[in-house]
Coordinates of N, CA and C in Angstrom, one line a residue:
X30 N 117.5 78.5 104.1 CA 119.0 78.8 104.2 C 119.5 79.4 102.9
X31 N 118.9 79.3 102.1 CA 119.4 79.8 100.5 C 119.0 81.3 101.0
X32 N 120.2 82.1 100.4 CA 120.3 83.5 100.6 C 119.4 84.5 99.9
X33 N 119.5 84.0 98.5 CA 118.6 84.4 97.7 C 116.7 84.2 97.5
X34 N 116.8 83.3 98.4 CA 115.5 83.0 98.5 C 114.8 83.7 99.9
X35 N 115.8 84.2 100.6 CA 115.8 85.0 101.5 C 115.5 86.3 101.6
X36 N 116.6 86.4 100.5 CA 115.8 87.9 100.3 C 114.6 88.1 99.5
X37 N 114.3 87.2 98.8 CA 113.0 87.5 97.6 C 111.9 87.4 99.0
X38 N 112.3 87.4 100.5 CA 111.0 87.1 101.4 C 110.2 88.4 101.5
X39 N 110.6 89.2 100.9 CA 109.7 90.6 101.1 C 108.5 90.8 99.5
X40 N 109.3 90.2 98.5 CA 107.9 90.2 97.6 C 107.0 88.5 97.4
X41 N 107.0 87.7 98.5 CA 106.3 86.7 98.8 C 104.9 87.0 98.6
X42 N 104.0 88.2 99.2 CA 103.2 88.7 99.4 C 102.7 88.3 98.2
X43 N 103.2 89.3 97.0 CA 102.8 89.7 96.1 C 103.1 88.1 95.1
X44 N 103.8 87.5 95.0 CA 104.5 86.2 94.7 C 103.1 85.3 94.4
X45 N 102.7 85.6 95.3 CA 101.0 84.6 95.6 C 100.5 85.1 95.2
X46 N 99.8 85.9 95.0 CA 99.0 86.5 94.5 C 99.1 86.9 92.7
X47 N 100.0 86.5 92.3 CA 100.3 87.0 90.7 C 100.7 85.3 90.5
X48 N 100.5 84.5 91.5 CA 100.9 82.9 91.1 C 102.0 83.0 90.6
X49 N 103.3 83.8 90.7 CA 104.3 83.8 90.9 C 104.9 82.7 91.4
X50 N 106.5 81.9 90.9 CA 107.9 81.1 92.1 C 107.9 81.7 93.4
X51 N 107.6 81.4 94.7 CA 108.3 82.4 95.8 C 109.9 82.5 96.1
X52 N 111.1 81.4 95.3 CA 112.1 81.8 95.7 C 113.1 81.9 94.5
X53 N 112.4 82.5 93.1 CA 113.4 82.6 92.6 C 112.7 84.0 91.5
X54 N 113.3 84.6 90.9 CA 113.2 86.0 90.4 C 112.2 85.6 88.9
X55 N 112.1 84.2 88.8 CA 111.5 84.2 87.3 C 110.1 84.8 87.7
X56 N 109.1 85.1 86.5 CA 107.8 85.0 86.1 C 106.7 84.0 85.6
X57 N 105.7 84.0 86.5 CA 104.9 82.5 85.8 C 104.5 83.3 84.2
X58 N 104.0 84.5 84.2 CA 103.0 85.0 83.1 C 103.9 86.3 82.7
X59 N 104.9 86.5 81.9 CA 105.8 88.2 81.7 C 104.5 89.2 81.4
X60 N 103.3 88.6 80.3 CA 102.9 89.6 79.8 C 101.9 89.9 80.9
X61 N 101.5 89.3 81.9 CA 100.7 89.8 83.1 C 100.9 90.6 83.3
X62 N 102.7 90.4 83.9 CA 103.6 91.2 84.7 C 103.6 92.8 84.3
X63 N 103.9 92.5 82.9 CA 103.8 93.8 82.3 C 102.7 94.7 81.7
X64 N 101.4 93.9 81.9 CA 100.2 94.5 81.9 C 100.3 95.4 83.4
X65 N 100.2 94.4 84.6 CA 100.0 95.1 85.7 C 100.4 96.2 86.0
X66 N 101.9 96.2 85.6 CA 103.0 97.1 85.8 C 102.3 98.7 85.0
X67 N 101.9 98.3 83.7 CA 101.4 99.4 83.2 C 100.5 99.9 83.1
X68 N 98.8 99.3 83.7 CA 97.8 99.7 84.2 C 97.8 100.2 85.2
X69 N 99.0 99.7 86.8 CA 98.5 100.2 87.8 C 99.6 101.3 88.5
X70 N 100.6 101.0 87.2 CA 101.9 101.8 87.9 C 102.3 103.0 87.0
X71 N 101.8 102.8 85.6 CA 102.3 103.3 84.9 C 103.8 103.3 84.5
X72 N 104.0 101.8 84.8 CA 105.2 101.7 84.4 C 105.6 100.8 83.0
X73 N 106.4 101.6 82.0 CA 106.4 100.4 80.4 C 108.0 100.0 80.6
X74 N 109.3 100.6 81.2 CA 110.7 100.6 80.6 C 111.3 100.5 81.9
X75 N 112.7 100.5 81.8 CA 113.6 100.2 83.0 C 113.4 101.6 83.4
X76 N 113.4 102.6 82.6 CA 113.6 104.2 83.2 C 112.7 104.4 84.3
X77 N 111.5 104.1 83.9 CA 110.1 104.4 84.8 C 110.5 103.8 86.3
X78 N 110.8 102.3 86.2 CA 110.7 101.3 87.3 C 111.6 102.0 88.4
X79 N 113.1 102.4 87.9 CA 114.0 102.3 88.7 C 113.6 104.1 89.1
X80 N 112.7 104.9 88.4 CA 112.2 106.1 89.1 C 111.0 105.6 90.0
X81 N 110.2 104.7 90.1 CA 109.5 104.8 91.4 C 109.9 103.9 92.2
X82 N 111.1 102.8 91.8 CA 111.5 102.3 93.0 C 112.4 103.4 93.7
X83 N 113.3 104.1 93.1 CA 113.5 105.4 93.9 C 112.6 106.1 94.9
X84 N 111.6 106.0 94.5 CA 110.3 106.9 95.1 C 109.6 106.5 96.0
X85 N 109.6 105.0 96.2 CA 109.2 104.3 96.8 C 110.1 104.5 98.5
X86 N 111.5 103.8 97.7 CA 112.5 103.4 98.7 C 113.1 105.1 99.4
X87 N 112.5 106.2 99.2 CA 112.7 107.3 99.1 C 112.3 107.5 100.6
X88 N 110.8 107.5 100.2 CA 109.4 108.5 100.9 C 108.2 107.5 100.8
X89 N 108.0 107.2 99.7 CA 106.6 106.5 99.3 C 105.6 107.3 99.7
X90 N 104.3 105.9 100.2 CA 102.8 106.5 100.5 C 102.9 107.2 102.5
X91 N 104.2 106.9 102.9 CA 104.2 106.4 103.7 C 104.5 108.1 104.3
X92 N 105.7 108.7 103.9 CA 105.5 110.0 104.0 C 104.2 111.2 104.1
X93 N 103.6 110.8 102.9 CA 102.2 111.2 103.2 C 101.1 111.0 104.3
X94 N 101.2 109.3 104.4 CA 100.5 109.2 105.8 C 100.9 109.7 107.0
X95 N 101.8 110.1 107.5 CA 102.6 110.6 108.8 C 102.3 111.9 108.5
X96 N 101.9 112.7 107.1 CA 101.7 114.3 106.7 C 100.4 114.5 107.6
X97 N 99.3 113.5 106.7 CA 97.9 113.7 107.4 C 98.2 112.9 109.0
X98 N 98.2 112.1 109.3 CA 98.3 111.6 110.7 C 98.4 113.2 111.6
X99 N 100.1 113.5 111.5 CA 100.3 115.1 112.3 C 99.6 115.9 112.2
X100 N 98.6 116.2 110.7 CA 97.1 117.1 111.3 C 96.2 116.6 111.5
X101 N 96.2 115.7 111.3 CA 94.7 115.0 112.5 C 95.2 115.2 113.7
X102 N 96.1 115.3 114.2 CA 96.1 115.9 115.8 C 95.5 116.4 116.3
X103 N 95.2 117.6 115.0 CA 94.6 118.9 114.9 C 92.7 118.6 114.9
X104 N 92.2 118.1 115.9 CA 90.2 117.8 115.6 C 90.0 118.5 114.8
X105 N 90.0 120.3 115.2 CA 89.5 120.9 114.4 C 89.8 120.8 113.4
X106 N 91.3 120.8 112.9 CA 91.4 120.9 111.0 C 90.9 119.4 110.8
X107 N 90.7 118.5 111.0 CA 90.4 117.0 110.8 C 88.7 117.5 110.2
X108 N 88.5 117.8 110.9 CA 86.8 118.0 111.1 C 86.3 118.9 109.9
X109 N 87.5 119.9 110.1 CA 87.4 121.1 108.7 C 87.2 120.6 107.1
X110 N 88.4 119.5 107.0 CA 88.6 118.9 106.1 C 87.4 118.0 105.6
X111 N 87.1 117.4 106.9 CA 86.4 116.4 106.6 C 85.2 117.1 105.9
X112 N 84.6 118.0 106.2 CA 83.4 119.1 105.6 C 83.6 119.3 104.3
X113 N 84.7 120.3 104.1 CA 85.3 120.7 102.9 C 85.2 119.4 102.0
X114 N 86.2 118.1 102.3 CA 85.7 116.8 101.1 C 84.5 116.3 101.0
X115 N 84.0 116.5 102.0 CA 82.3 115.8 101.6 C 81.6 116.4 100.8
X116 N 81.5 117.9 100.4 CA 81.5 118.3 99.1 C 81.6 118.4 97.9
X117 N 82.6 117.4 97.7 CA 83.1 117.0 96.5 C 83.3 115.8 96.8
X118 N 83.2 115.2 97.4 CA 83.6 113.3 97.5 C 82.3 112.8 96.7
X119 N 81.3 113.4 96.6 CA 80.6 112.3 95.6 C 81.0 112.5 94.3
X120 N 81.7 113.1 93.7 CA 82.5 113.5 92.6 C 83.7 113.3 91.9
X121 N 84.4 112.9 93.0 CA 86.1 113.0 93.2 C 86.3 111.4 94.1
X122 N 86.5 110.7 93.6 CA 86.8 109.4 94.6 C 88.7 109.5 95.1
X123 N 89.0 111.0 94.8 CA 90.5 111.5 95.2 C 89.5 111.9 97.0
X124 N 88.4 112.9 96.7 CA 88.1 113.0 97.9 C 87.9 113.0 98.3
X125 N 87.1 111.5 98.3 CA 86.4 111.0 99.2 C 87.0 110.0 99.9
X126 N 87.9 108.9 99.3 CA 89.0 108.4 99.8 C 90.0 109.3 101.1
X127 N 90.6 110.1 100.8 CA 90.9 111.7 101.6 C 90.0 111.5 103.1
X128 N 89.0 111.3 103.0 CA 87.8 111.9 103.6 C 87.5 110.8 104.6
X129 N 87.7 109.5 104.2 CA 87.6 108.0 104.8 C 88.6 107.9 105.2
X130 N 89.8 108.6 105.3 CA 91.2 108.3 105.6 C 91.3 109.2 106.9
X131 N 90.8 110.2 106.7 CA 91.1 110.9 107.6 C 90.3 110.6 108.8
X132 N 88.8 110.0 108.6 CA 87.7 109.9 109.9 C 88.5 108.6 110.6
X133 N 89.3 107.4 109.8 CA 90.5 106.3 110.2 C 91.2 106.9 111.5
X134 N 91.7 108.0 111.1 CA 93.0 108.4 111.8 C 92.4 109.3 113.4
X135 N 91.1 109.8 113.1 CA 90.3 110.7 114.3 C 89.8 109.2 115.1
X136 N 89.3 108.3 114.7 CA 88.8 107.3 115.2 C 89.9 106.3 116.0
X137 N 91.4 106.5 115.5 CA 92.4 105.7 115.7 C 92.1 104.0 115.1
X138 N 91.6 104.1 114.3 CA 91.0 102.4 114.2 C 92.7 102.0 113.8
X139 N 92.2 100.1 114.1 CA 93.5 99.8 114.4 C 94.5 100.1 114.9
X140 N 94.3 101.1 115.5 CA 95.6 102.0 116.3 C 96.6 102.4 115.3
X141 N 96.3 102.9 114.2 CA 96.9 103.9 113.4 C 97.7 104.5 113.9
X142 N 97.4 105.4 114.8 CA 98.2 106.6 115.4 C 99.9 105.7 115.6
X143 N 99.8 104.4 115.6 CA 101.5 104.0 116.0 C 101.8 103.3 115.3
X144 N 101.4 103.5 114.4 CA 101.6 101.8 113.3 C 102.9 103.1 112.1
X145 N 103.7 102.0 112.1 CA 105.1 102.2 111.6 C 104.5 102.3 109.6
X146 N 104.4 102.9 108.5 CA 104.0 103.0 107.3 C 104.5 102.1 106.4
X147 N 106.1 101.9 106.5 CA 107.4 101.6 106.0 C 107.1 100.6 105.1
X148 N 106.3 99.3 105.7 CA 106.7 98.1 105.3 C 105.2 98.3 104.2
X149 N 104.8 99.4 103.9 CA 103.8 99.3 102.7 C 104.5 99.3 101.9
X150 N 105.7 100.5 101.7 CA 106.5 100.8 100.8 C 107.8 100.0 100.3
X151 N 107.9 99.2 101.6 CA 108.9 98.6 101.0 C 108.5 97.0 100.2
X152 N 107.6 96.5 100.8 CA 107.0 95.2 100.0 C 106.6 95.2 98.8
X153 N 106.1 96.7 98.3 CA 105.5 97.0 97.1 C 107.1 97.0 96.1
X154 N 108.2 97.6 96.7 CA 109.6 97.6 96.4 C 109.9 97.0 95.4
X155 N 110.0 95.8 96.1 CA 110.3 94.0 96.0 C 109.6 93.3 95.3
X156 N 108.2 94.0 95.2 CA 107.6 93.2 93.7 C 108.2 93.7 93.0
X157 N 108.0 95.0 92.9 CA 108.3 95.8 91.8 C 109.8 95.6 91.0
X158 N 110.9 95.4 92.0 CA 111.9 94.6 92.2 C 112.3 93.3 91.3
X159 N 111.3 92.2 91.5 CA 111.5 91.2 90.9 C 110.9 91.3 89.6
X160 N 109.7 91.9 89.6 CA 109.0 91.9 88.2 C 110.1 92.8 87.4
X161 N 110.6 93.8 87.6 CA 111.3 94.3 86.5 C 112.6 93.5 86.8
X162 N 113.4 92.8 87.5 CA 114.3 91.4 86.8 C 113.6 90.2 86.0
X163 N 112.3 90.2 86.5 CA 111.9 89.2 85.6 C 111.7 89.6 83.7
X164 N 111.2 91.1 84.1 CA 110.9 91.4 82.7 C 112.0 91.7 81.7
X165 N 113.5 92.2 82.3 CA 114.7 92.3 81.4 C 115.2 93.4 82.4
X166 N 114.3 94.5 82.6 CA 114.7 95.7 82.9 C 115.4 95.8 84.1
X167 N 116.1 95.0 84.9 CA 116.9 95.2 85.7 C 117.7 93.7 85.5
X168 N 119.1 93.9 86.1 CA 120.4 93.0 86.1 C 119.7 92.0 86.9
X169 N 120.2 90.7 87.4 CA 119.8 89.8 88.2 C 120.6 90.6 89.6
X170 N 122.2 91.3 89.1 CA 122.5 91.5 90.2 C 122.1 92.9 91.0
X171 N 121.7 93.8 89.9 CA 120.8 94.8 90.5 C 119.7 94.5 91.0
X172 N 119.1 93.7 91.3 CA 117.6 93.4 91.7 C 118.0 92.3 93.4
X173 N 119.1 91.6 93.3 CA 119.4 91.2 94.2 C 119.9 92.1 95.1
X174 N 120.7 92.9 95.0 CA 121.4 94.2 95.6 C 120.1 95.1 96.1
X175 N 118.7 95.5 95.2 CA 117.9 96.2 96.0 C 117.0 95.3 97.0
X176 N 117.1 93.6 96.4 CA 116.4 93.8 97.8 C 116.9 93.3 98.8
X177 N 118.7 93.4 99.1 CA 119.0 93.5 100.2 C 119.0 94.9 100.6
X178 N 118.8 96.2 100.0 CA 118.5 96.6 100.8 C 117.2 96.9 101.6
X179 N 116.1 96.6 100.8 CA 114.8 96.4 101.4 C 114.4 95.5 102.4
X180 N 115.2 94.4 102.4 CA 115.2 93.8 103.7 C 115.5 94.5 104.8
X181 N 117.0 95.1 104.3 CA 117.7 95.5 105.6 C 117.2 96.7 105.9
X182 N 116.0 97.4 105.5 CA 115.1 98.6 105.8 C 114.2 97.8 107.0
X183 N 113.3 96.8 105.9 CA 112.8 96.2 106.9 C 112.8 95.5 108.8
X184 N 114.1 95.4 108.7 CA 114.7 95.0 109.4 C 115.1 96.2 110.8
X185 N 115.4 97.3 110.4 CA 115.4 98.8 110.8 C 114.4 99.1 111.4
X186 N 113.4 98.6 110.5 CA 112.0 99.1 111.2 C 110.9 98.1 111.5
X187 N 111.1 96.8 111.7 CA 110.2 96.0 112.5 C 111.2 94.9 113.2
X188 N 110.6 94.2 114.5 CA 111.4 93.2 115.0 C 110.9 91.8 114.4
X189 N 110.2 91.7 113.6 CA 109.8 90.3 112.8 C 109.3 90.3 111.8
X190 N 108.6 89.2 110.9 CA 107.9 89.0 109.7 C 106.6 89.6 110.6
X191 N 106.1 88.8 111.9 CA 104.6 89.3 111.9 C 104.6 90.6 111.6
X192 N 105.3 91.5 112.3 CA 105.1 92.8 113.0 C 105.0 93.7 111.6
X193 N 106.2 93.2 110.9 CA 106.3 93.7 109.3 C 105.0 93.5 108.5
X194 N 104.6 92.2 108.6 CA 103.0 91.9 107.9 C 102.0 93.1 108.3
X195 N 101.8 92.7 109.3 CA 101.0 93.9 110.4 C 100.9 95.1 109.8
X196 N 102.4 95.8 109.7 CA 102.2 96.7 109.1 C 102.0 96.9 107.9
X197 N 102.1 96.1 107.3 CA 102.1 96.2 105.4 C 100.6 95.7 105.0
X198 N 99.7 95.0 105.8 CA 98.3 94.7 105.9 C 97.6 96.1 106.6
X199 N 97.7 96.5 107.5 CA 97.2 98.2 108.2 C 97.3 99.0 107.1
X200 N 98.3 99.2 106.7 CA 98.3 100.4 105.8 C 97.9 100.1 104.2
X201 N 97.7 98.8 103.8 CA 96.9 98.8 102.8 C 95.9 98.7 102.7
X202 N 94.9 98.4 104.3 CA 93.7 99.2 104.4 C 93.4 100.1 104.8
X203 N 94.7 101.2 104.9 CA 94.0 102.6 105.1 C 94.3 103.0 103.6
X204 N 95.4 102.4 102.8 CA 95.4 103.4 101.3 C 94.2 102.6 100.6
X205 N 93.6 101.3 100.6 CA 92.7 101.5 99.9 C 91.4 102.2 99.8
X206 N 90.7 102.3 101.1 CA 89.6 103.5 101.7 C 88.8 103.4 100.9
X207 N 88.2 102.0 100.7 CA 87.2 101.7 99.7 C 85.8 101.7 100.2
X208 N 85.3 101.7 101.5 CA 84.3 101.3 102.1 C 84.3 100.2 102.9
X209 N 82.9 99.9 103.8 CA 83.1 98.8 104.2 C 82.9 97.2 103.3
X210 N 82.0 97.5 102.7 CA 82.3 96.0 102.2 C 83.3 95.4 101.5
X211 N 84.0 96.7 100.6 CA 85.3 95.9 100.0 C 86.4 96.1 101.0
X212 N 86.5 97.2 102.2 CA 87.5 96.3 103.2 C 87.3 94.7 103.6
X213 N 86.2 94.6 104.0 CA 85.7 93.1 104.4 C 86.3 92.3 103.5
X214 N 86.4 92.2 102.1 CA 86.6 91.7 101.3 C 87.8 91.8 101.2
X215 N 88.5 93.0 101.5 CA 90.2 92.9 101.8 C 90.6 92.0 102.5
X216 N 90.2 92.0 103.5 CA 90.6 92.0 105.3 C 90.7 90.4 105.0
X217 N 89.9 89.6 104.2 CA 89.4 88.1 104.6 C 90.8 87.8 103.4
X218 N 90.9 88.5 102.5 CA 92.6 88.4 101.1 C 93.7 87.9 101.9
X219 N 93.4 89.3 102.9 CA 94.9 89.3 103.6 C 95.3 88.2 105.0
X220 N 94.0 88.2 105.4 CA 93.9 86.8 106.2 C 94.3 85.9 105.5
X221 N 93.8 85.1 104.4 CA 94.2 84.3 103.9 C 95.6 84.3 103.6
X222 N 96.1 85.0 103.4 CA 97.4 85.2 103.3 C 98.3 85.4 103.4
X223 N 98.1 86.2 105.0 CA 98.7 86.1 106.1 C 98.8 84.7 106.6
X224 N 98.0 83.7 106.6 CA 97.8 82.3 106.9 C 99.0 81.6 106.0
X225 N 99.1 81.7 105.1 CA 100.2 80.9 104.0 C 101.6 81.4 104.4
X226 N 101.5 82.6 104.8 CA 103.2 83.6 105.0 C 103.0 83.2 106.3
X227 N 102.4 83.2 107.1 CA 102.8 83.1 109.1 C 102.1 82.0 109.8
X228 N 101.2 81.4 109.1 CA 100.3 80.3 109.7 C 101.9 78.8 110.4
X229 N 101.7 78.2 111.0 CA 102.5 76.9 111.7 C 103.0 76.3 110.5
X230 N 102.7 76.6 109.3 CA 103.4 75.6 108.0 C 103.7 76.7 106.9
X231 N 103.9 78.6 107.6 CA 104.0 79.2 106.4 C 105.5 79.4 105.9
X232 N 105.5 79.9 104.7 CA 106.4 80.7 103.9 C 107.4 81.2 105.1

């Protein structure tokens, strides 16, 4: 019933996983926070943060997937491509990734073809969100304000938490496109954790 803990329900995900409070904006670890932030985002300052939460809450990864999806329509360019990266995919883990992303999309696994992108981009938001209120770089009230509106994106584009999970689990195993064994190794993360956020006693 607390409002604010309501809205922090979109970086929950990530909350667990960084052993994070799930209902309030602090930090268990700042200098984690800001390791993570700057190994995997390249982000050090409020400047950076509030340009890829722009970028995020923009377009994101999510734009891009709907790019390739619409030419995989295409078998033949699917097939073309797929040739062309295998070429260079033992070289380029840009291409080869590329190359496992697109045989996804020919195959339809998980039913890709319908699966909504949004809620990758927007949950990643919401960490990103709290961690730079936690670290200084955003107001308490700016950081409350974006993630009302990431909720209310959310909300735009799925009818529940499952359906939102759903999607924000699918499409982080199509951006990771690591192979099979470390999908396996995903897939059992996100179960788990899915179980804590949606299981009869979750989050």
């Amino acid at each position: 019933t607390d409002p604010h803990a309501r809205l922090l329900a979109p970086a929950i995900p990530y909350a667990l996983c960084h052993e994070n409070p799930v209902d309030t904006l602090e930090l268990t670890d700042r200098t984690a926070t800001r390791n993570m932030l700057a190994w995997h985002w390249s982000i050090r300052d409020r400047r950076r943060l509030i340009t890829q939460l722009y970028a995020l809450l923009r377009d994101g990864h999510r734009k891009d997937y709907e790019f390739l999806r619409r030419n995989c329509a295409d078998r033949a360019w699917a097939e073309s491509m797929i040739d062309t990266l295998n070429e260079t995919a033992a070289d380029s883990t840009d291409d080869w990734e590329d190359c496992w992303r697109i045989c996804r999309f020919l195959n339809n696994d998980r039913d890709i073809w319908t699966l909504d992108f949004a809620a990758w981009d927007f949950i990643r938001a919401a960490m990103l969100t709290r961690a730079g209120a936690g670290l200084g770089w955003l107001s308490e009230e700016e950081a409350w304000d974006t993630l009302a509106l990431i909720n209310r994106a959310l909300q735009s584009c799925y009818s529940s938490w499952e359906e939102a999970w759903e999607a924000f689990r699918t499409t982080r195993w199509l951006w990771a496109a690591e192979g099979e064994t470390q999908g396996a190794t995903d897939d059992l993360h996100d179960r788990i954790r899915g179980n804590i956020l949606l299981g009869k006693a979750g989050l």
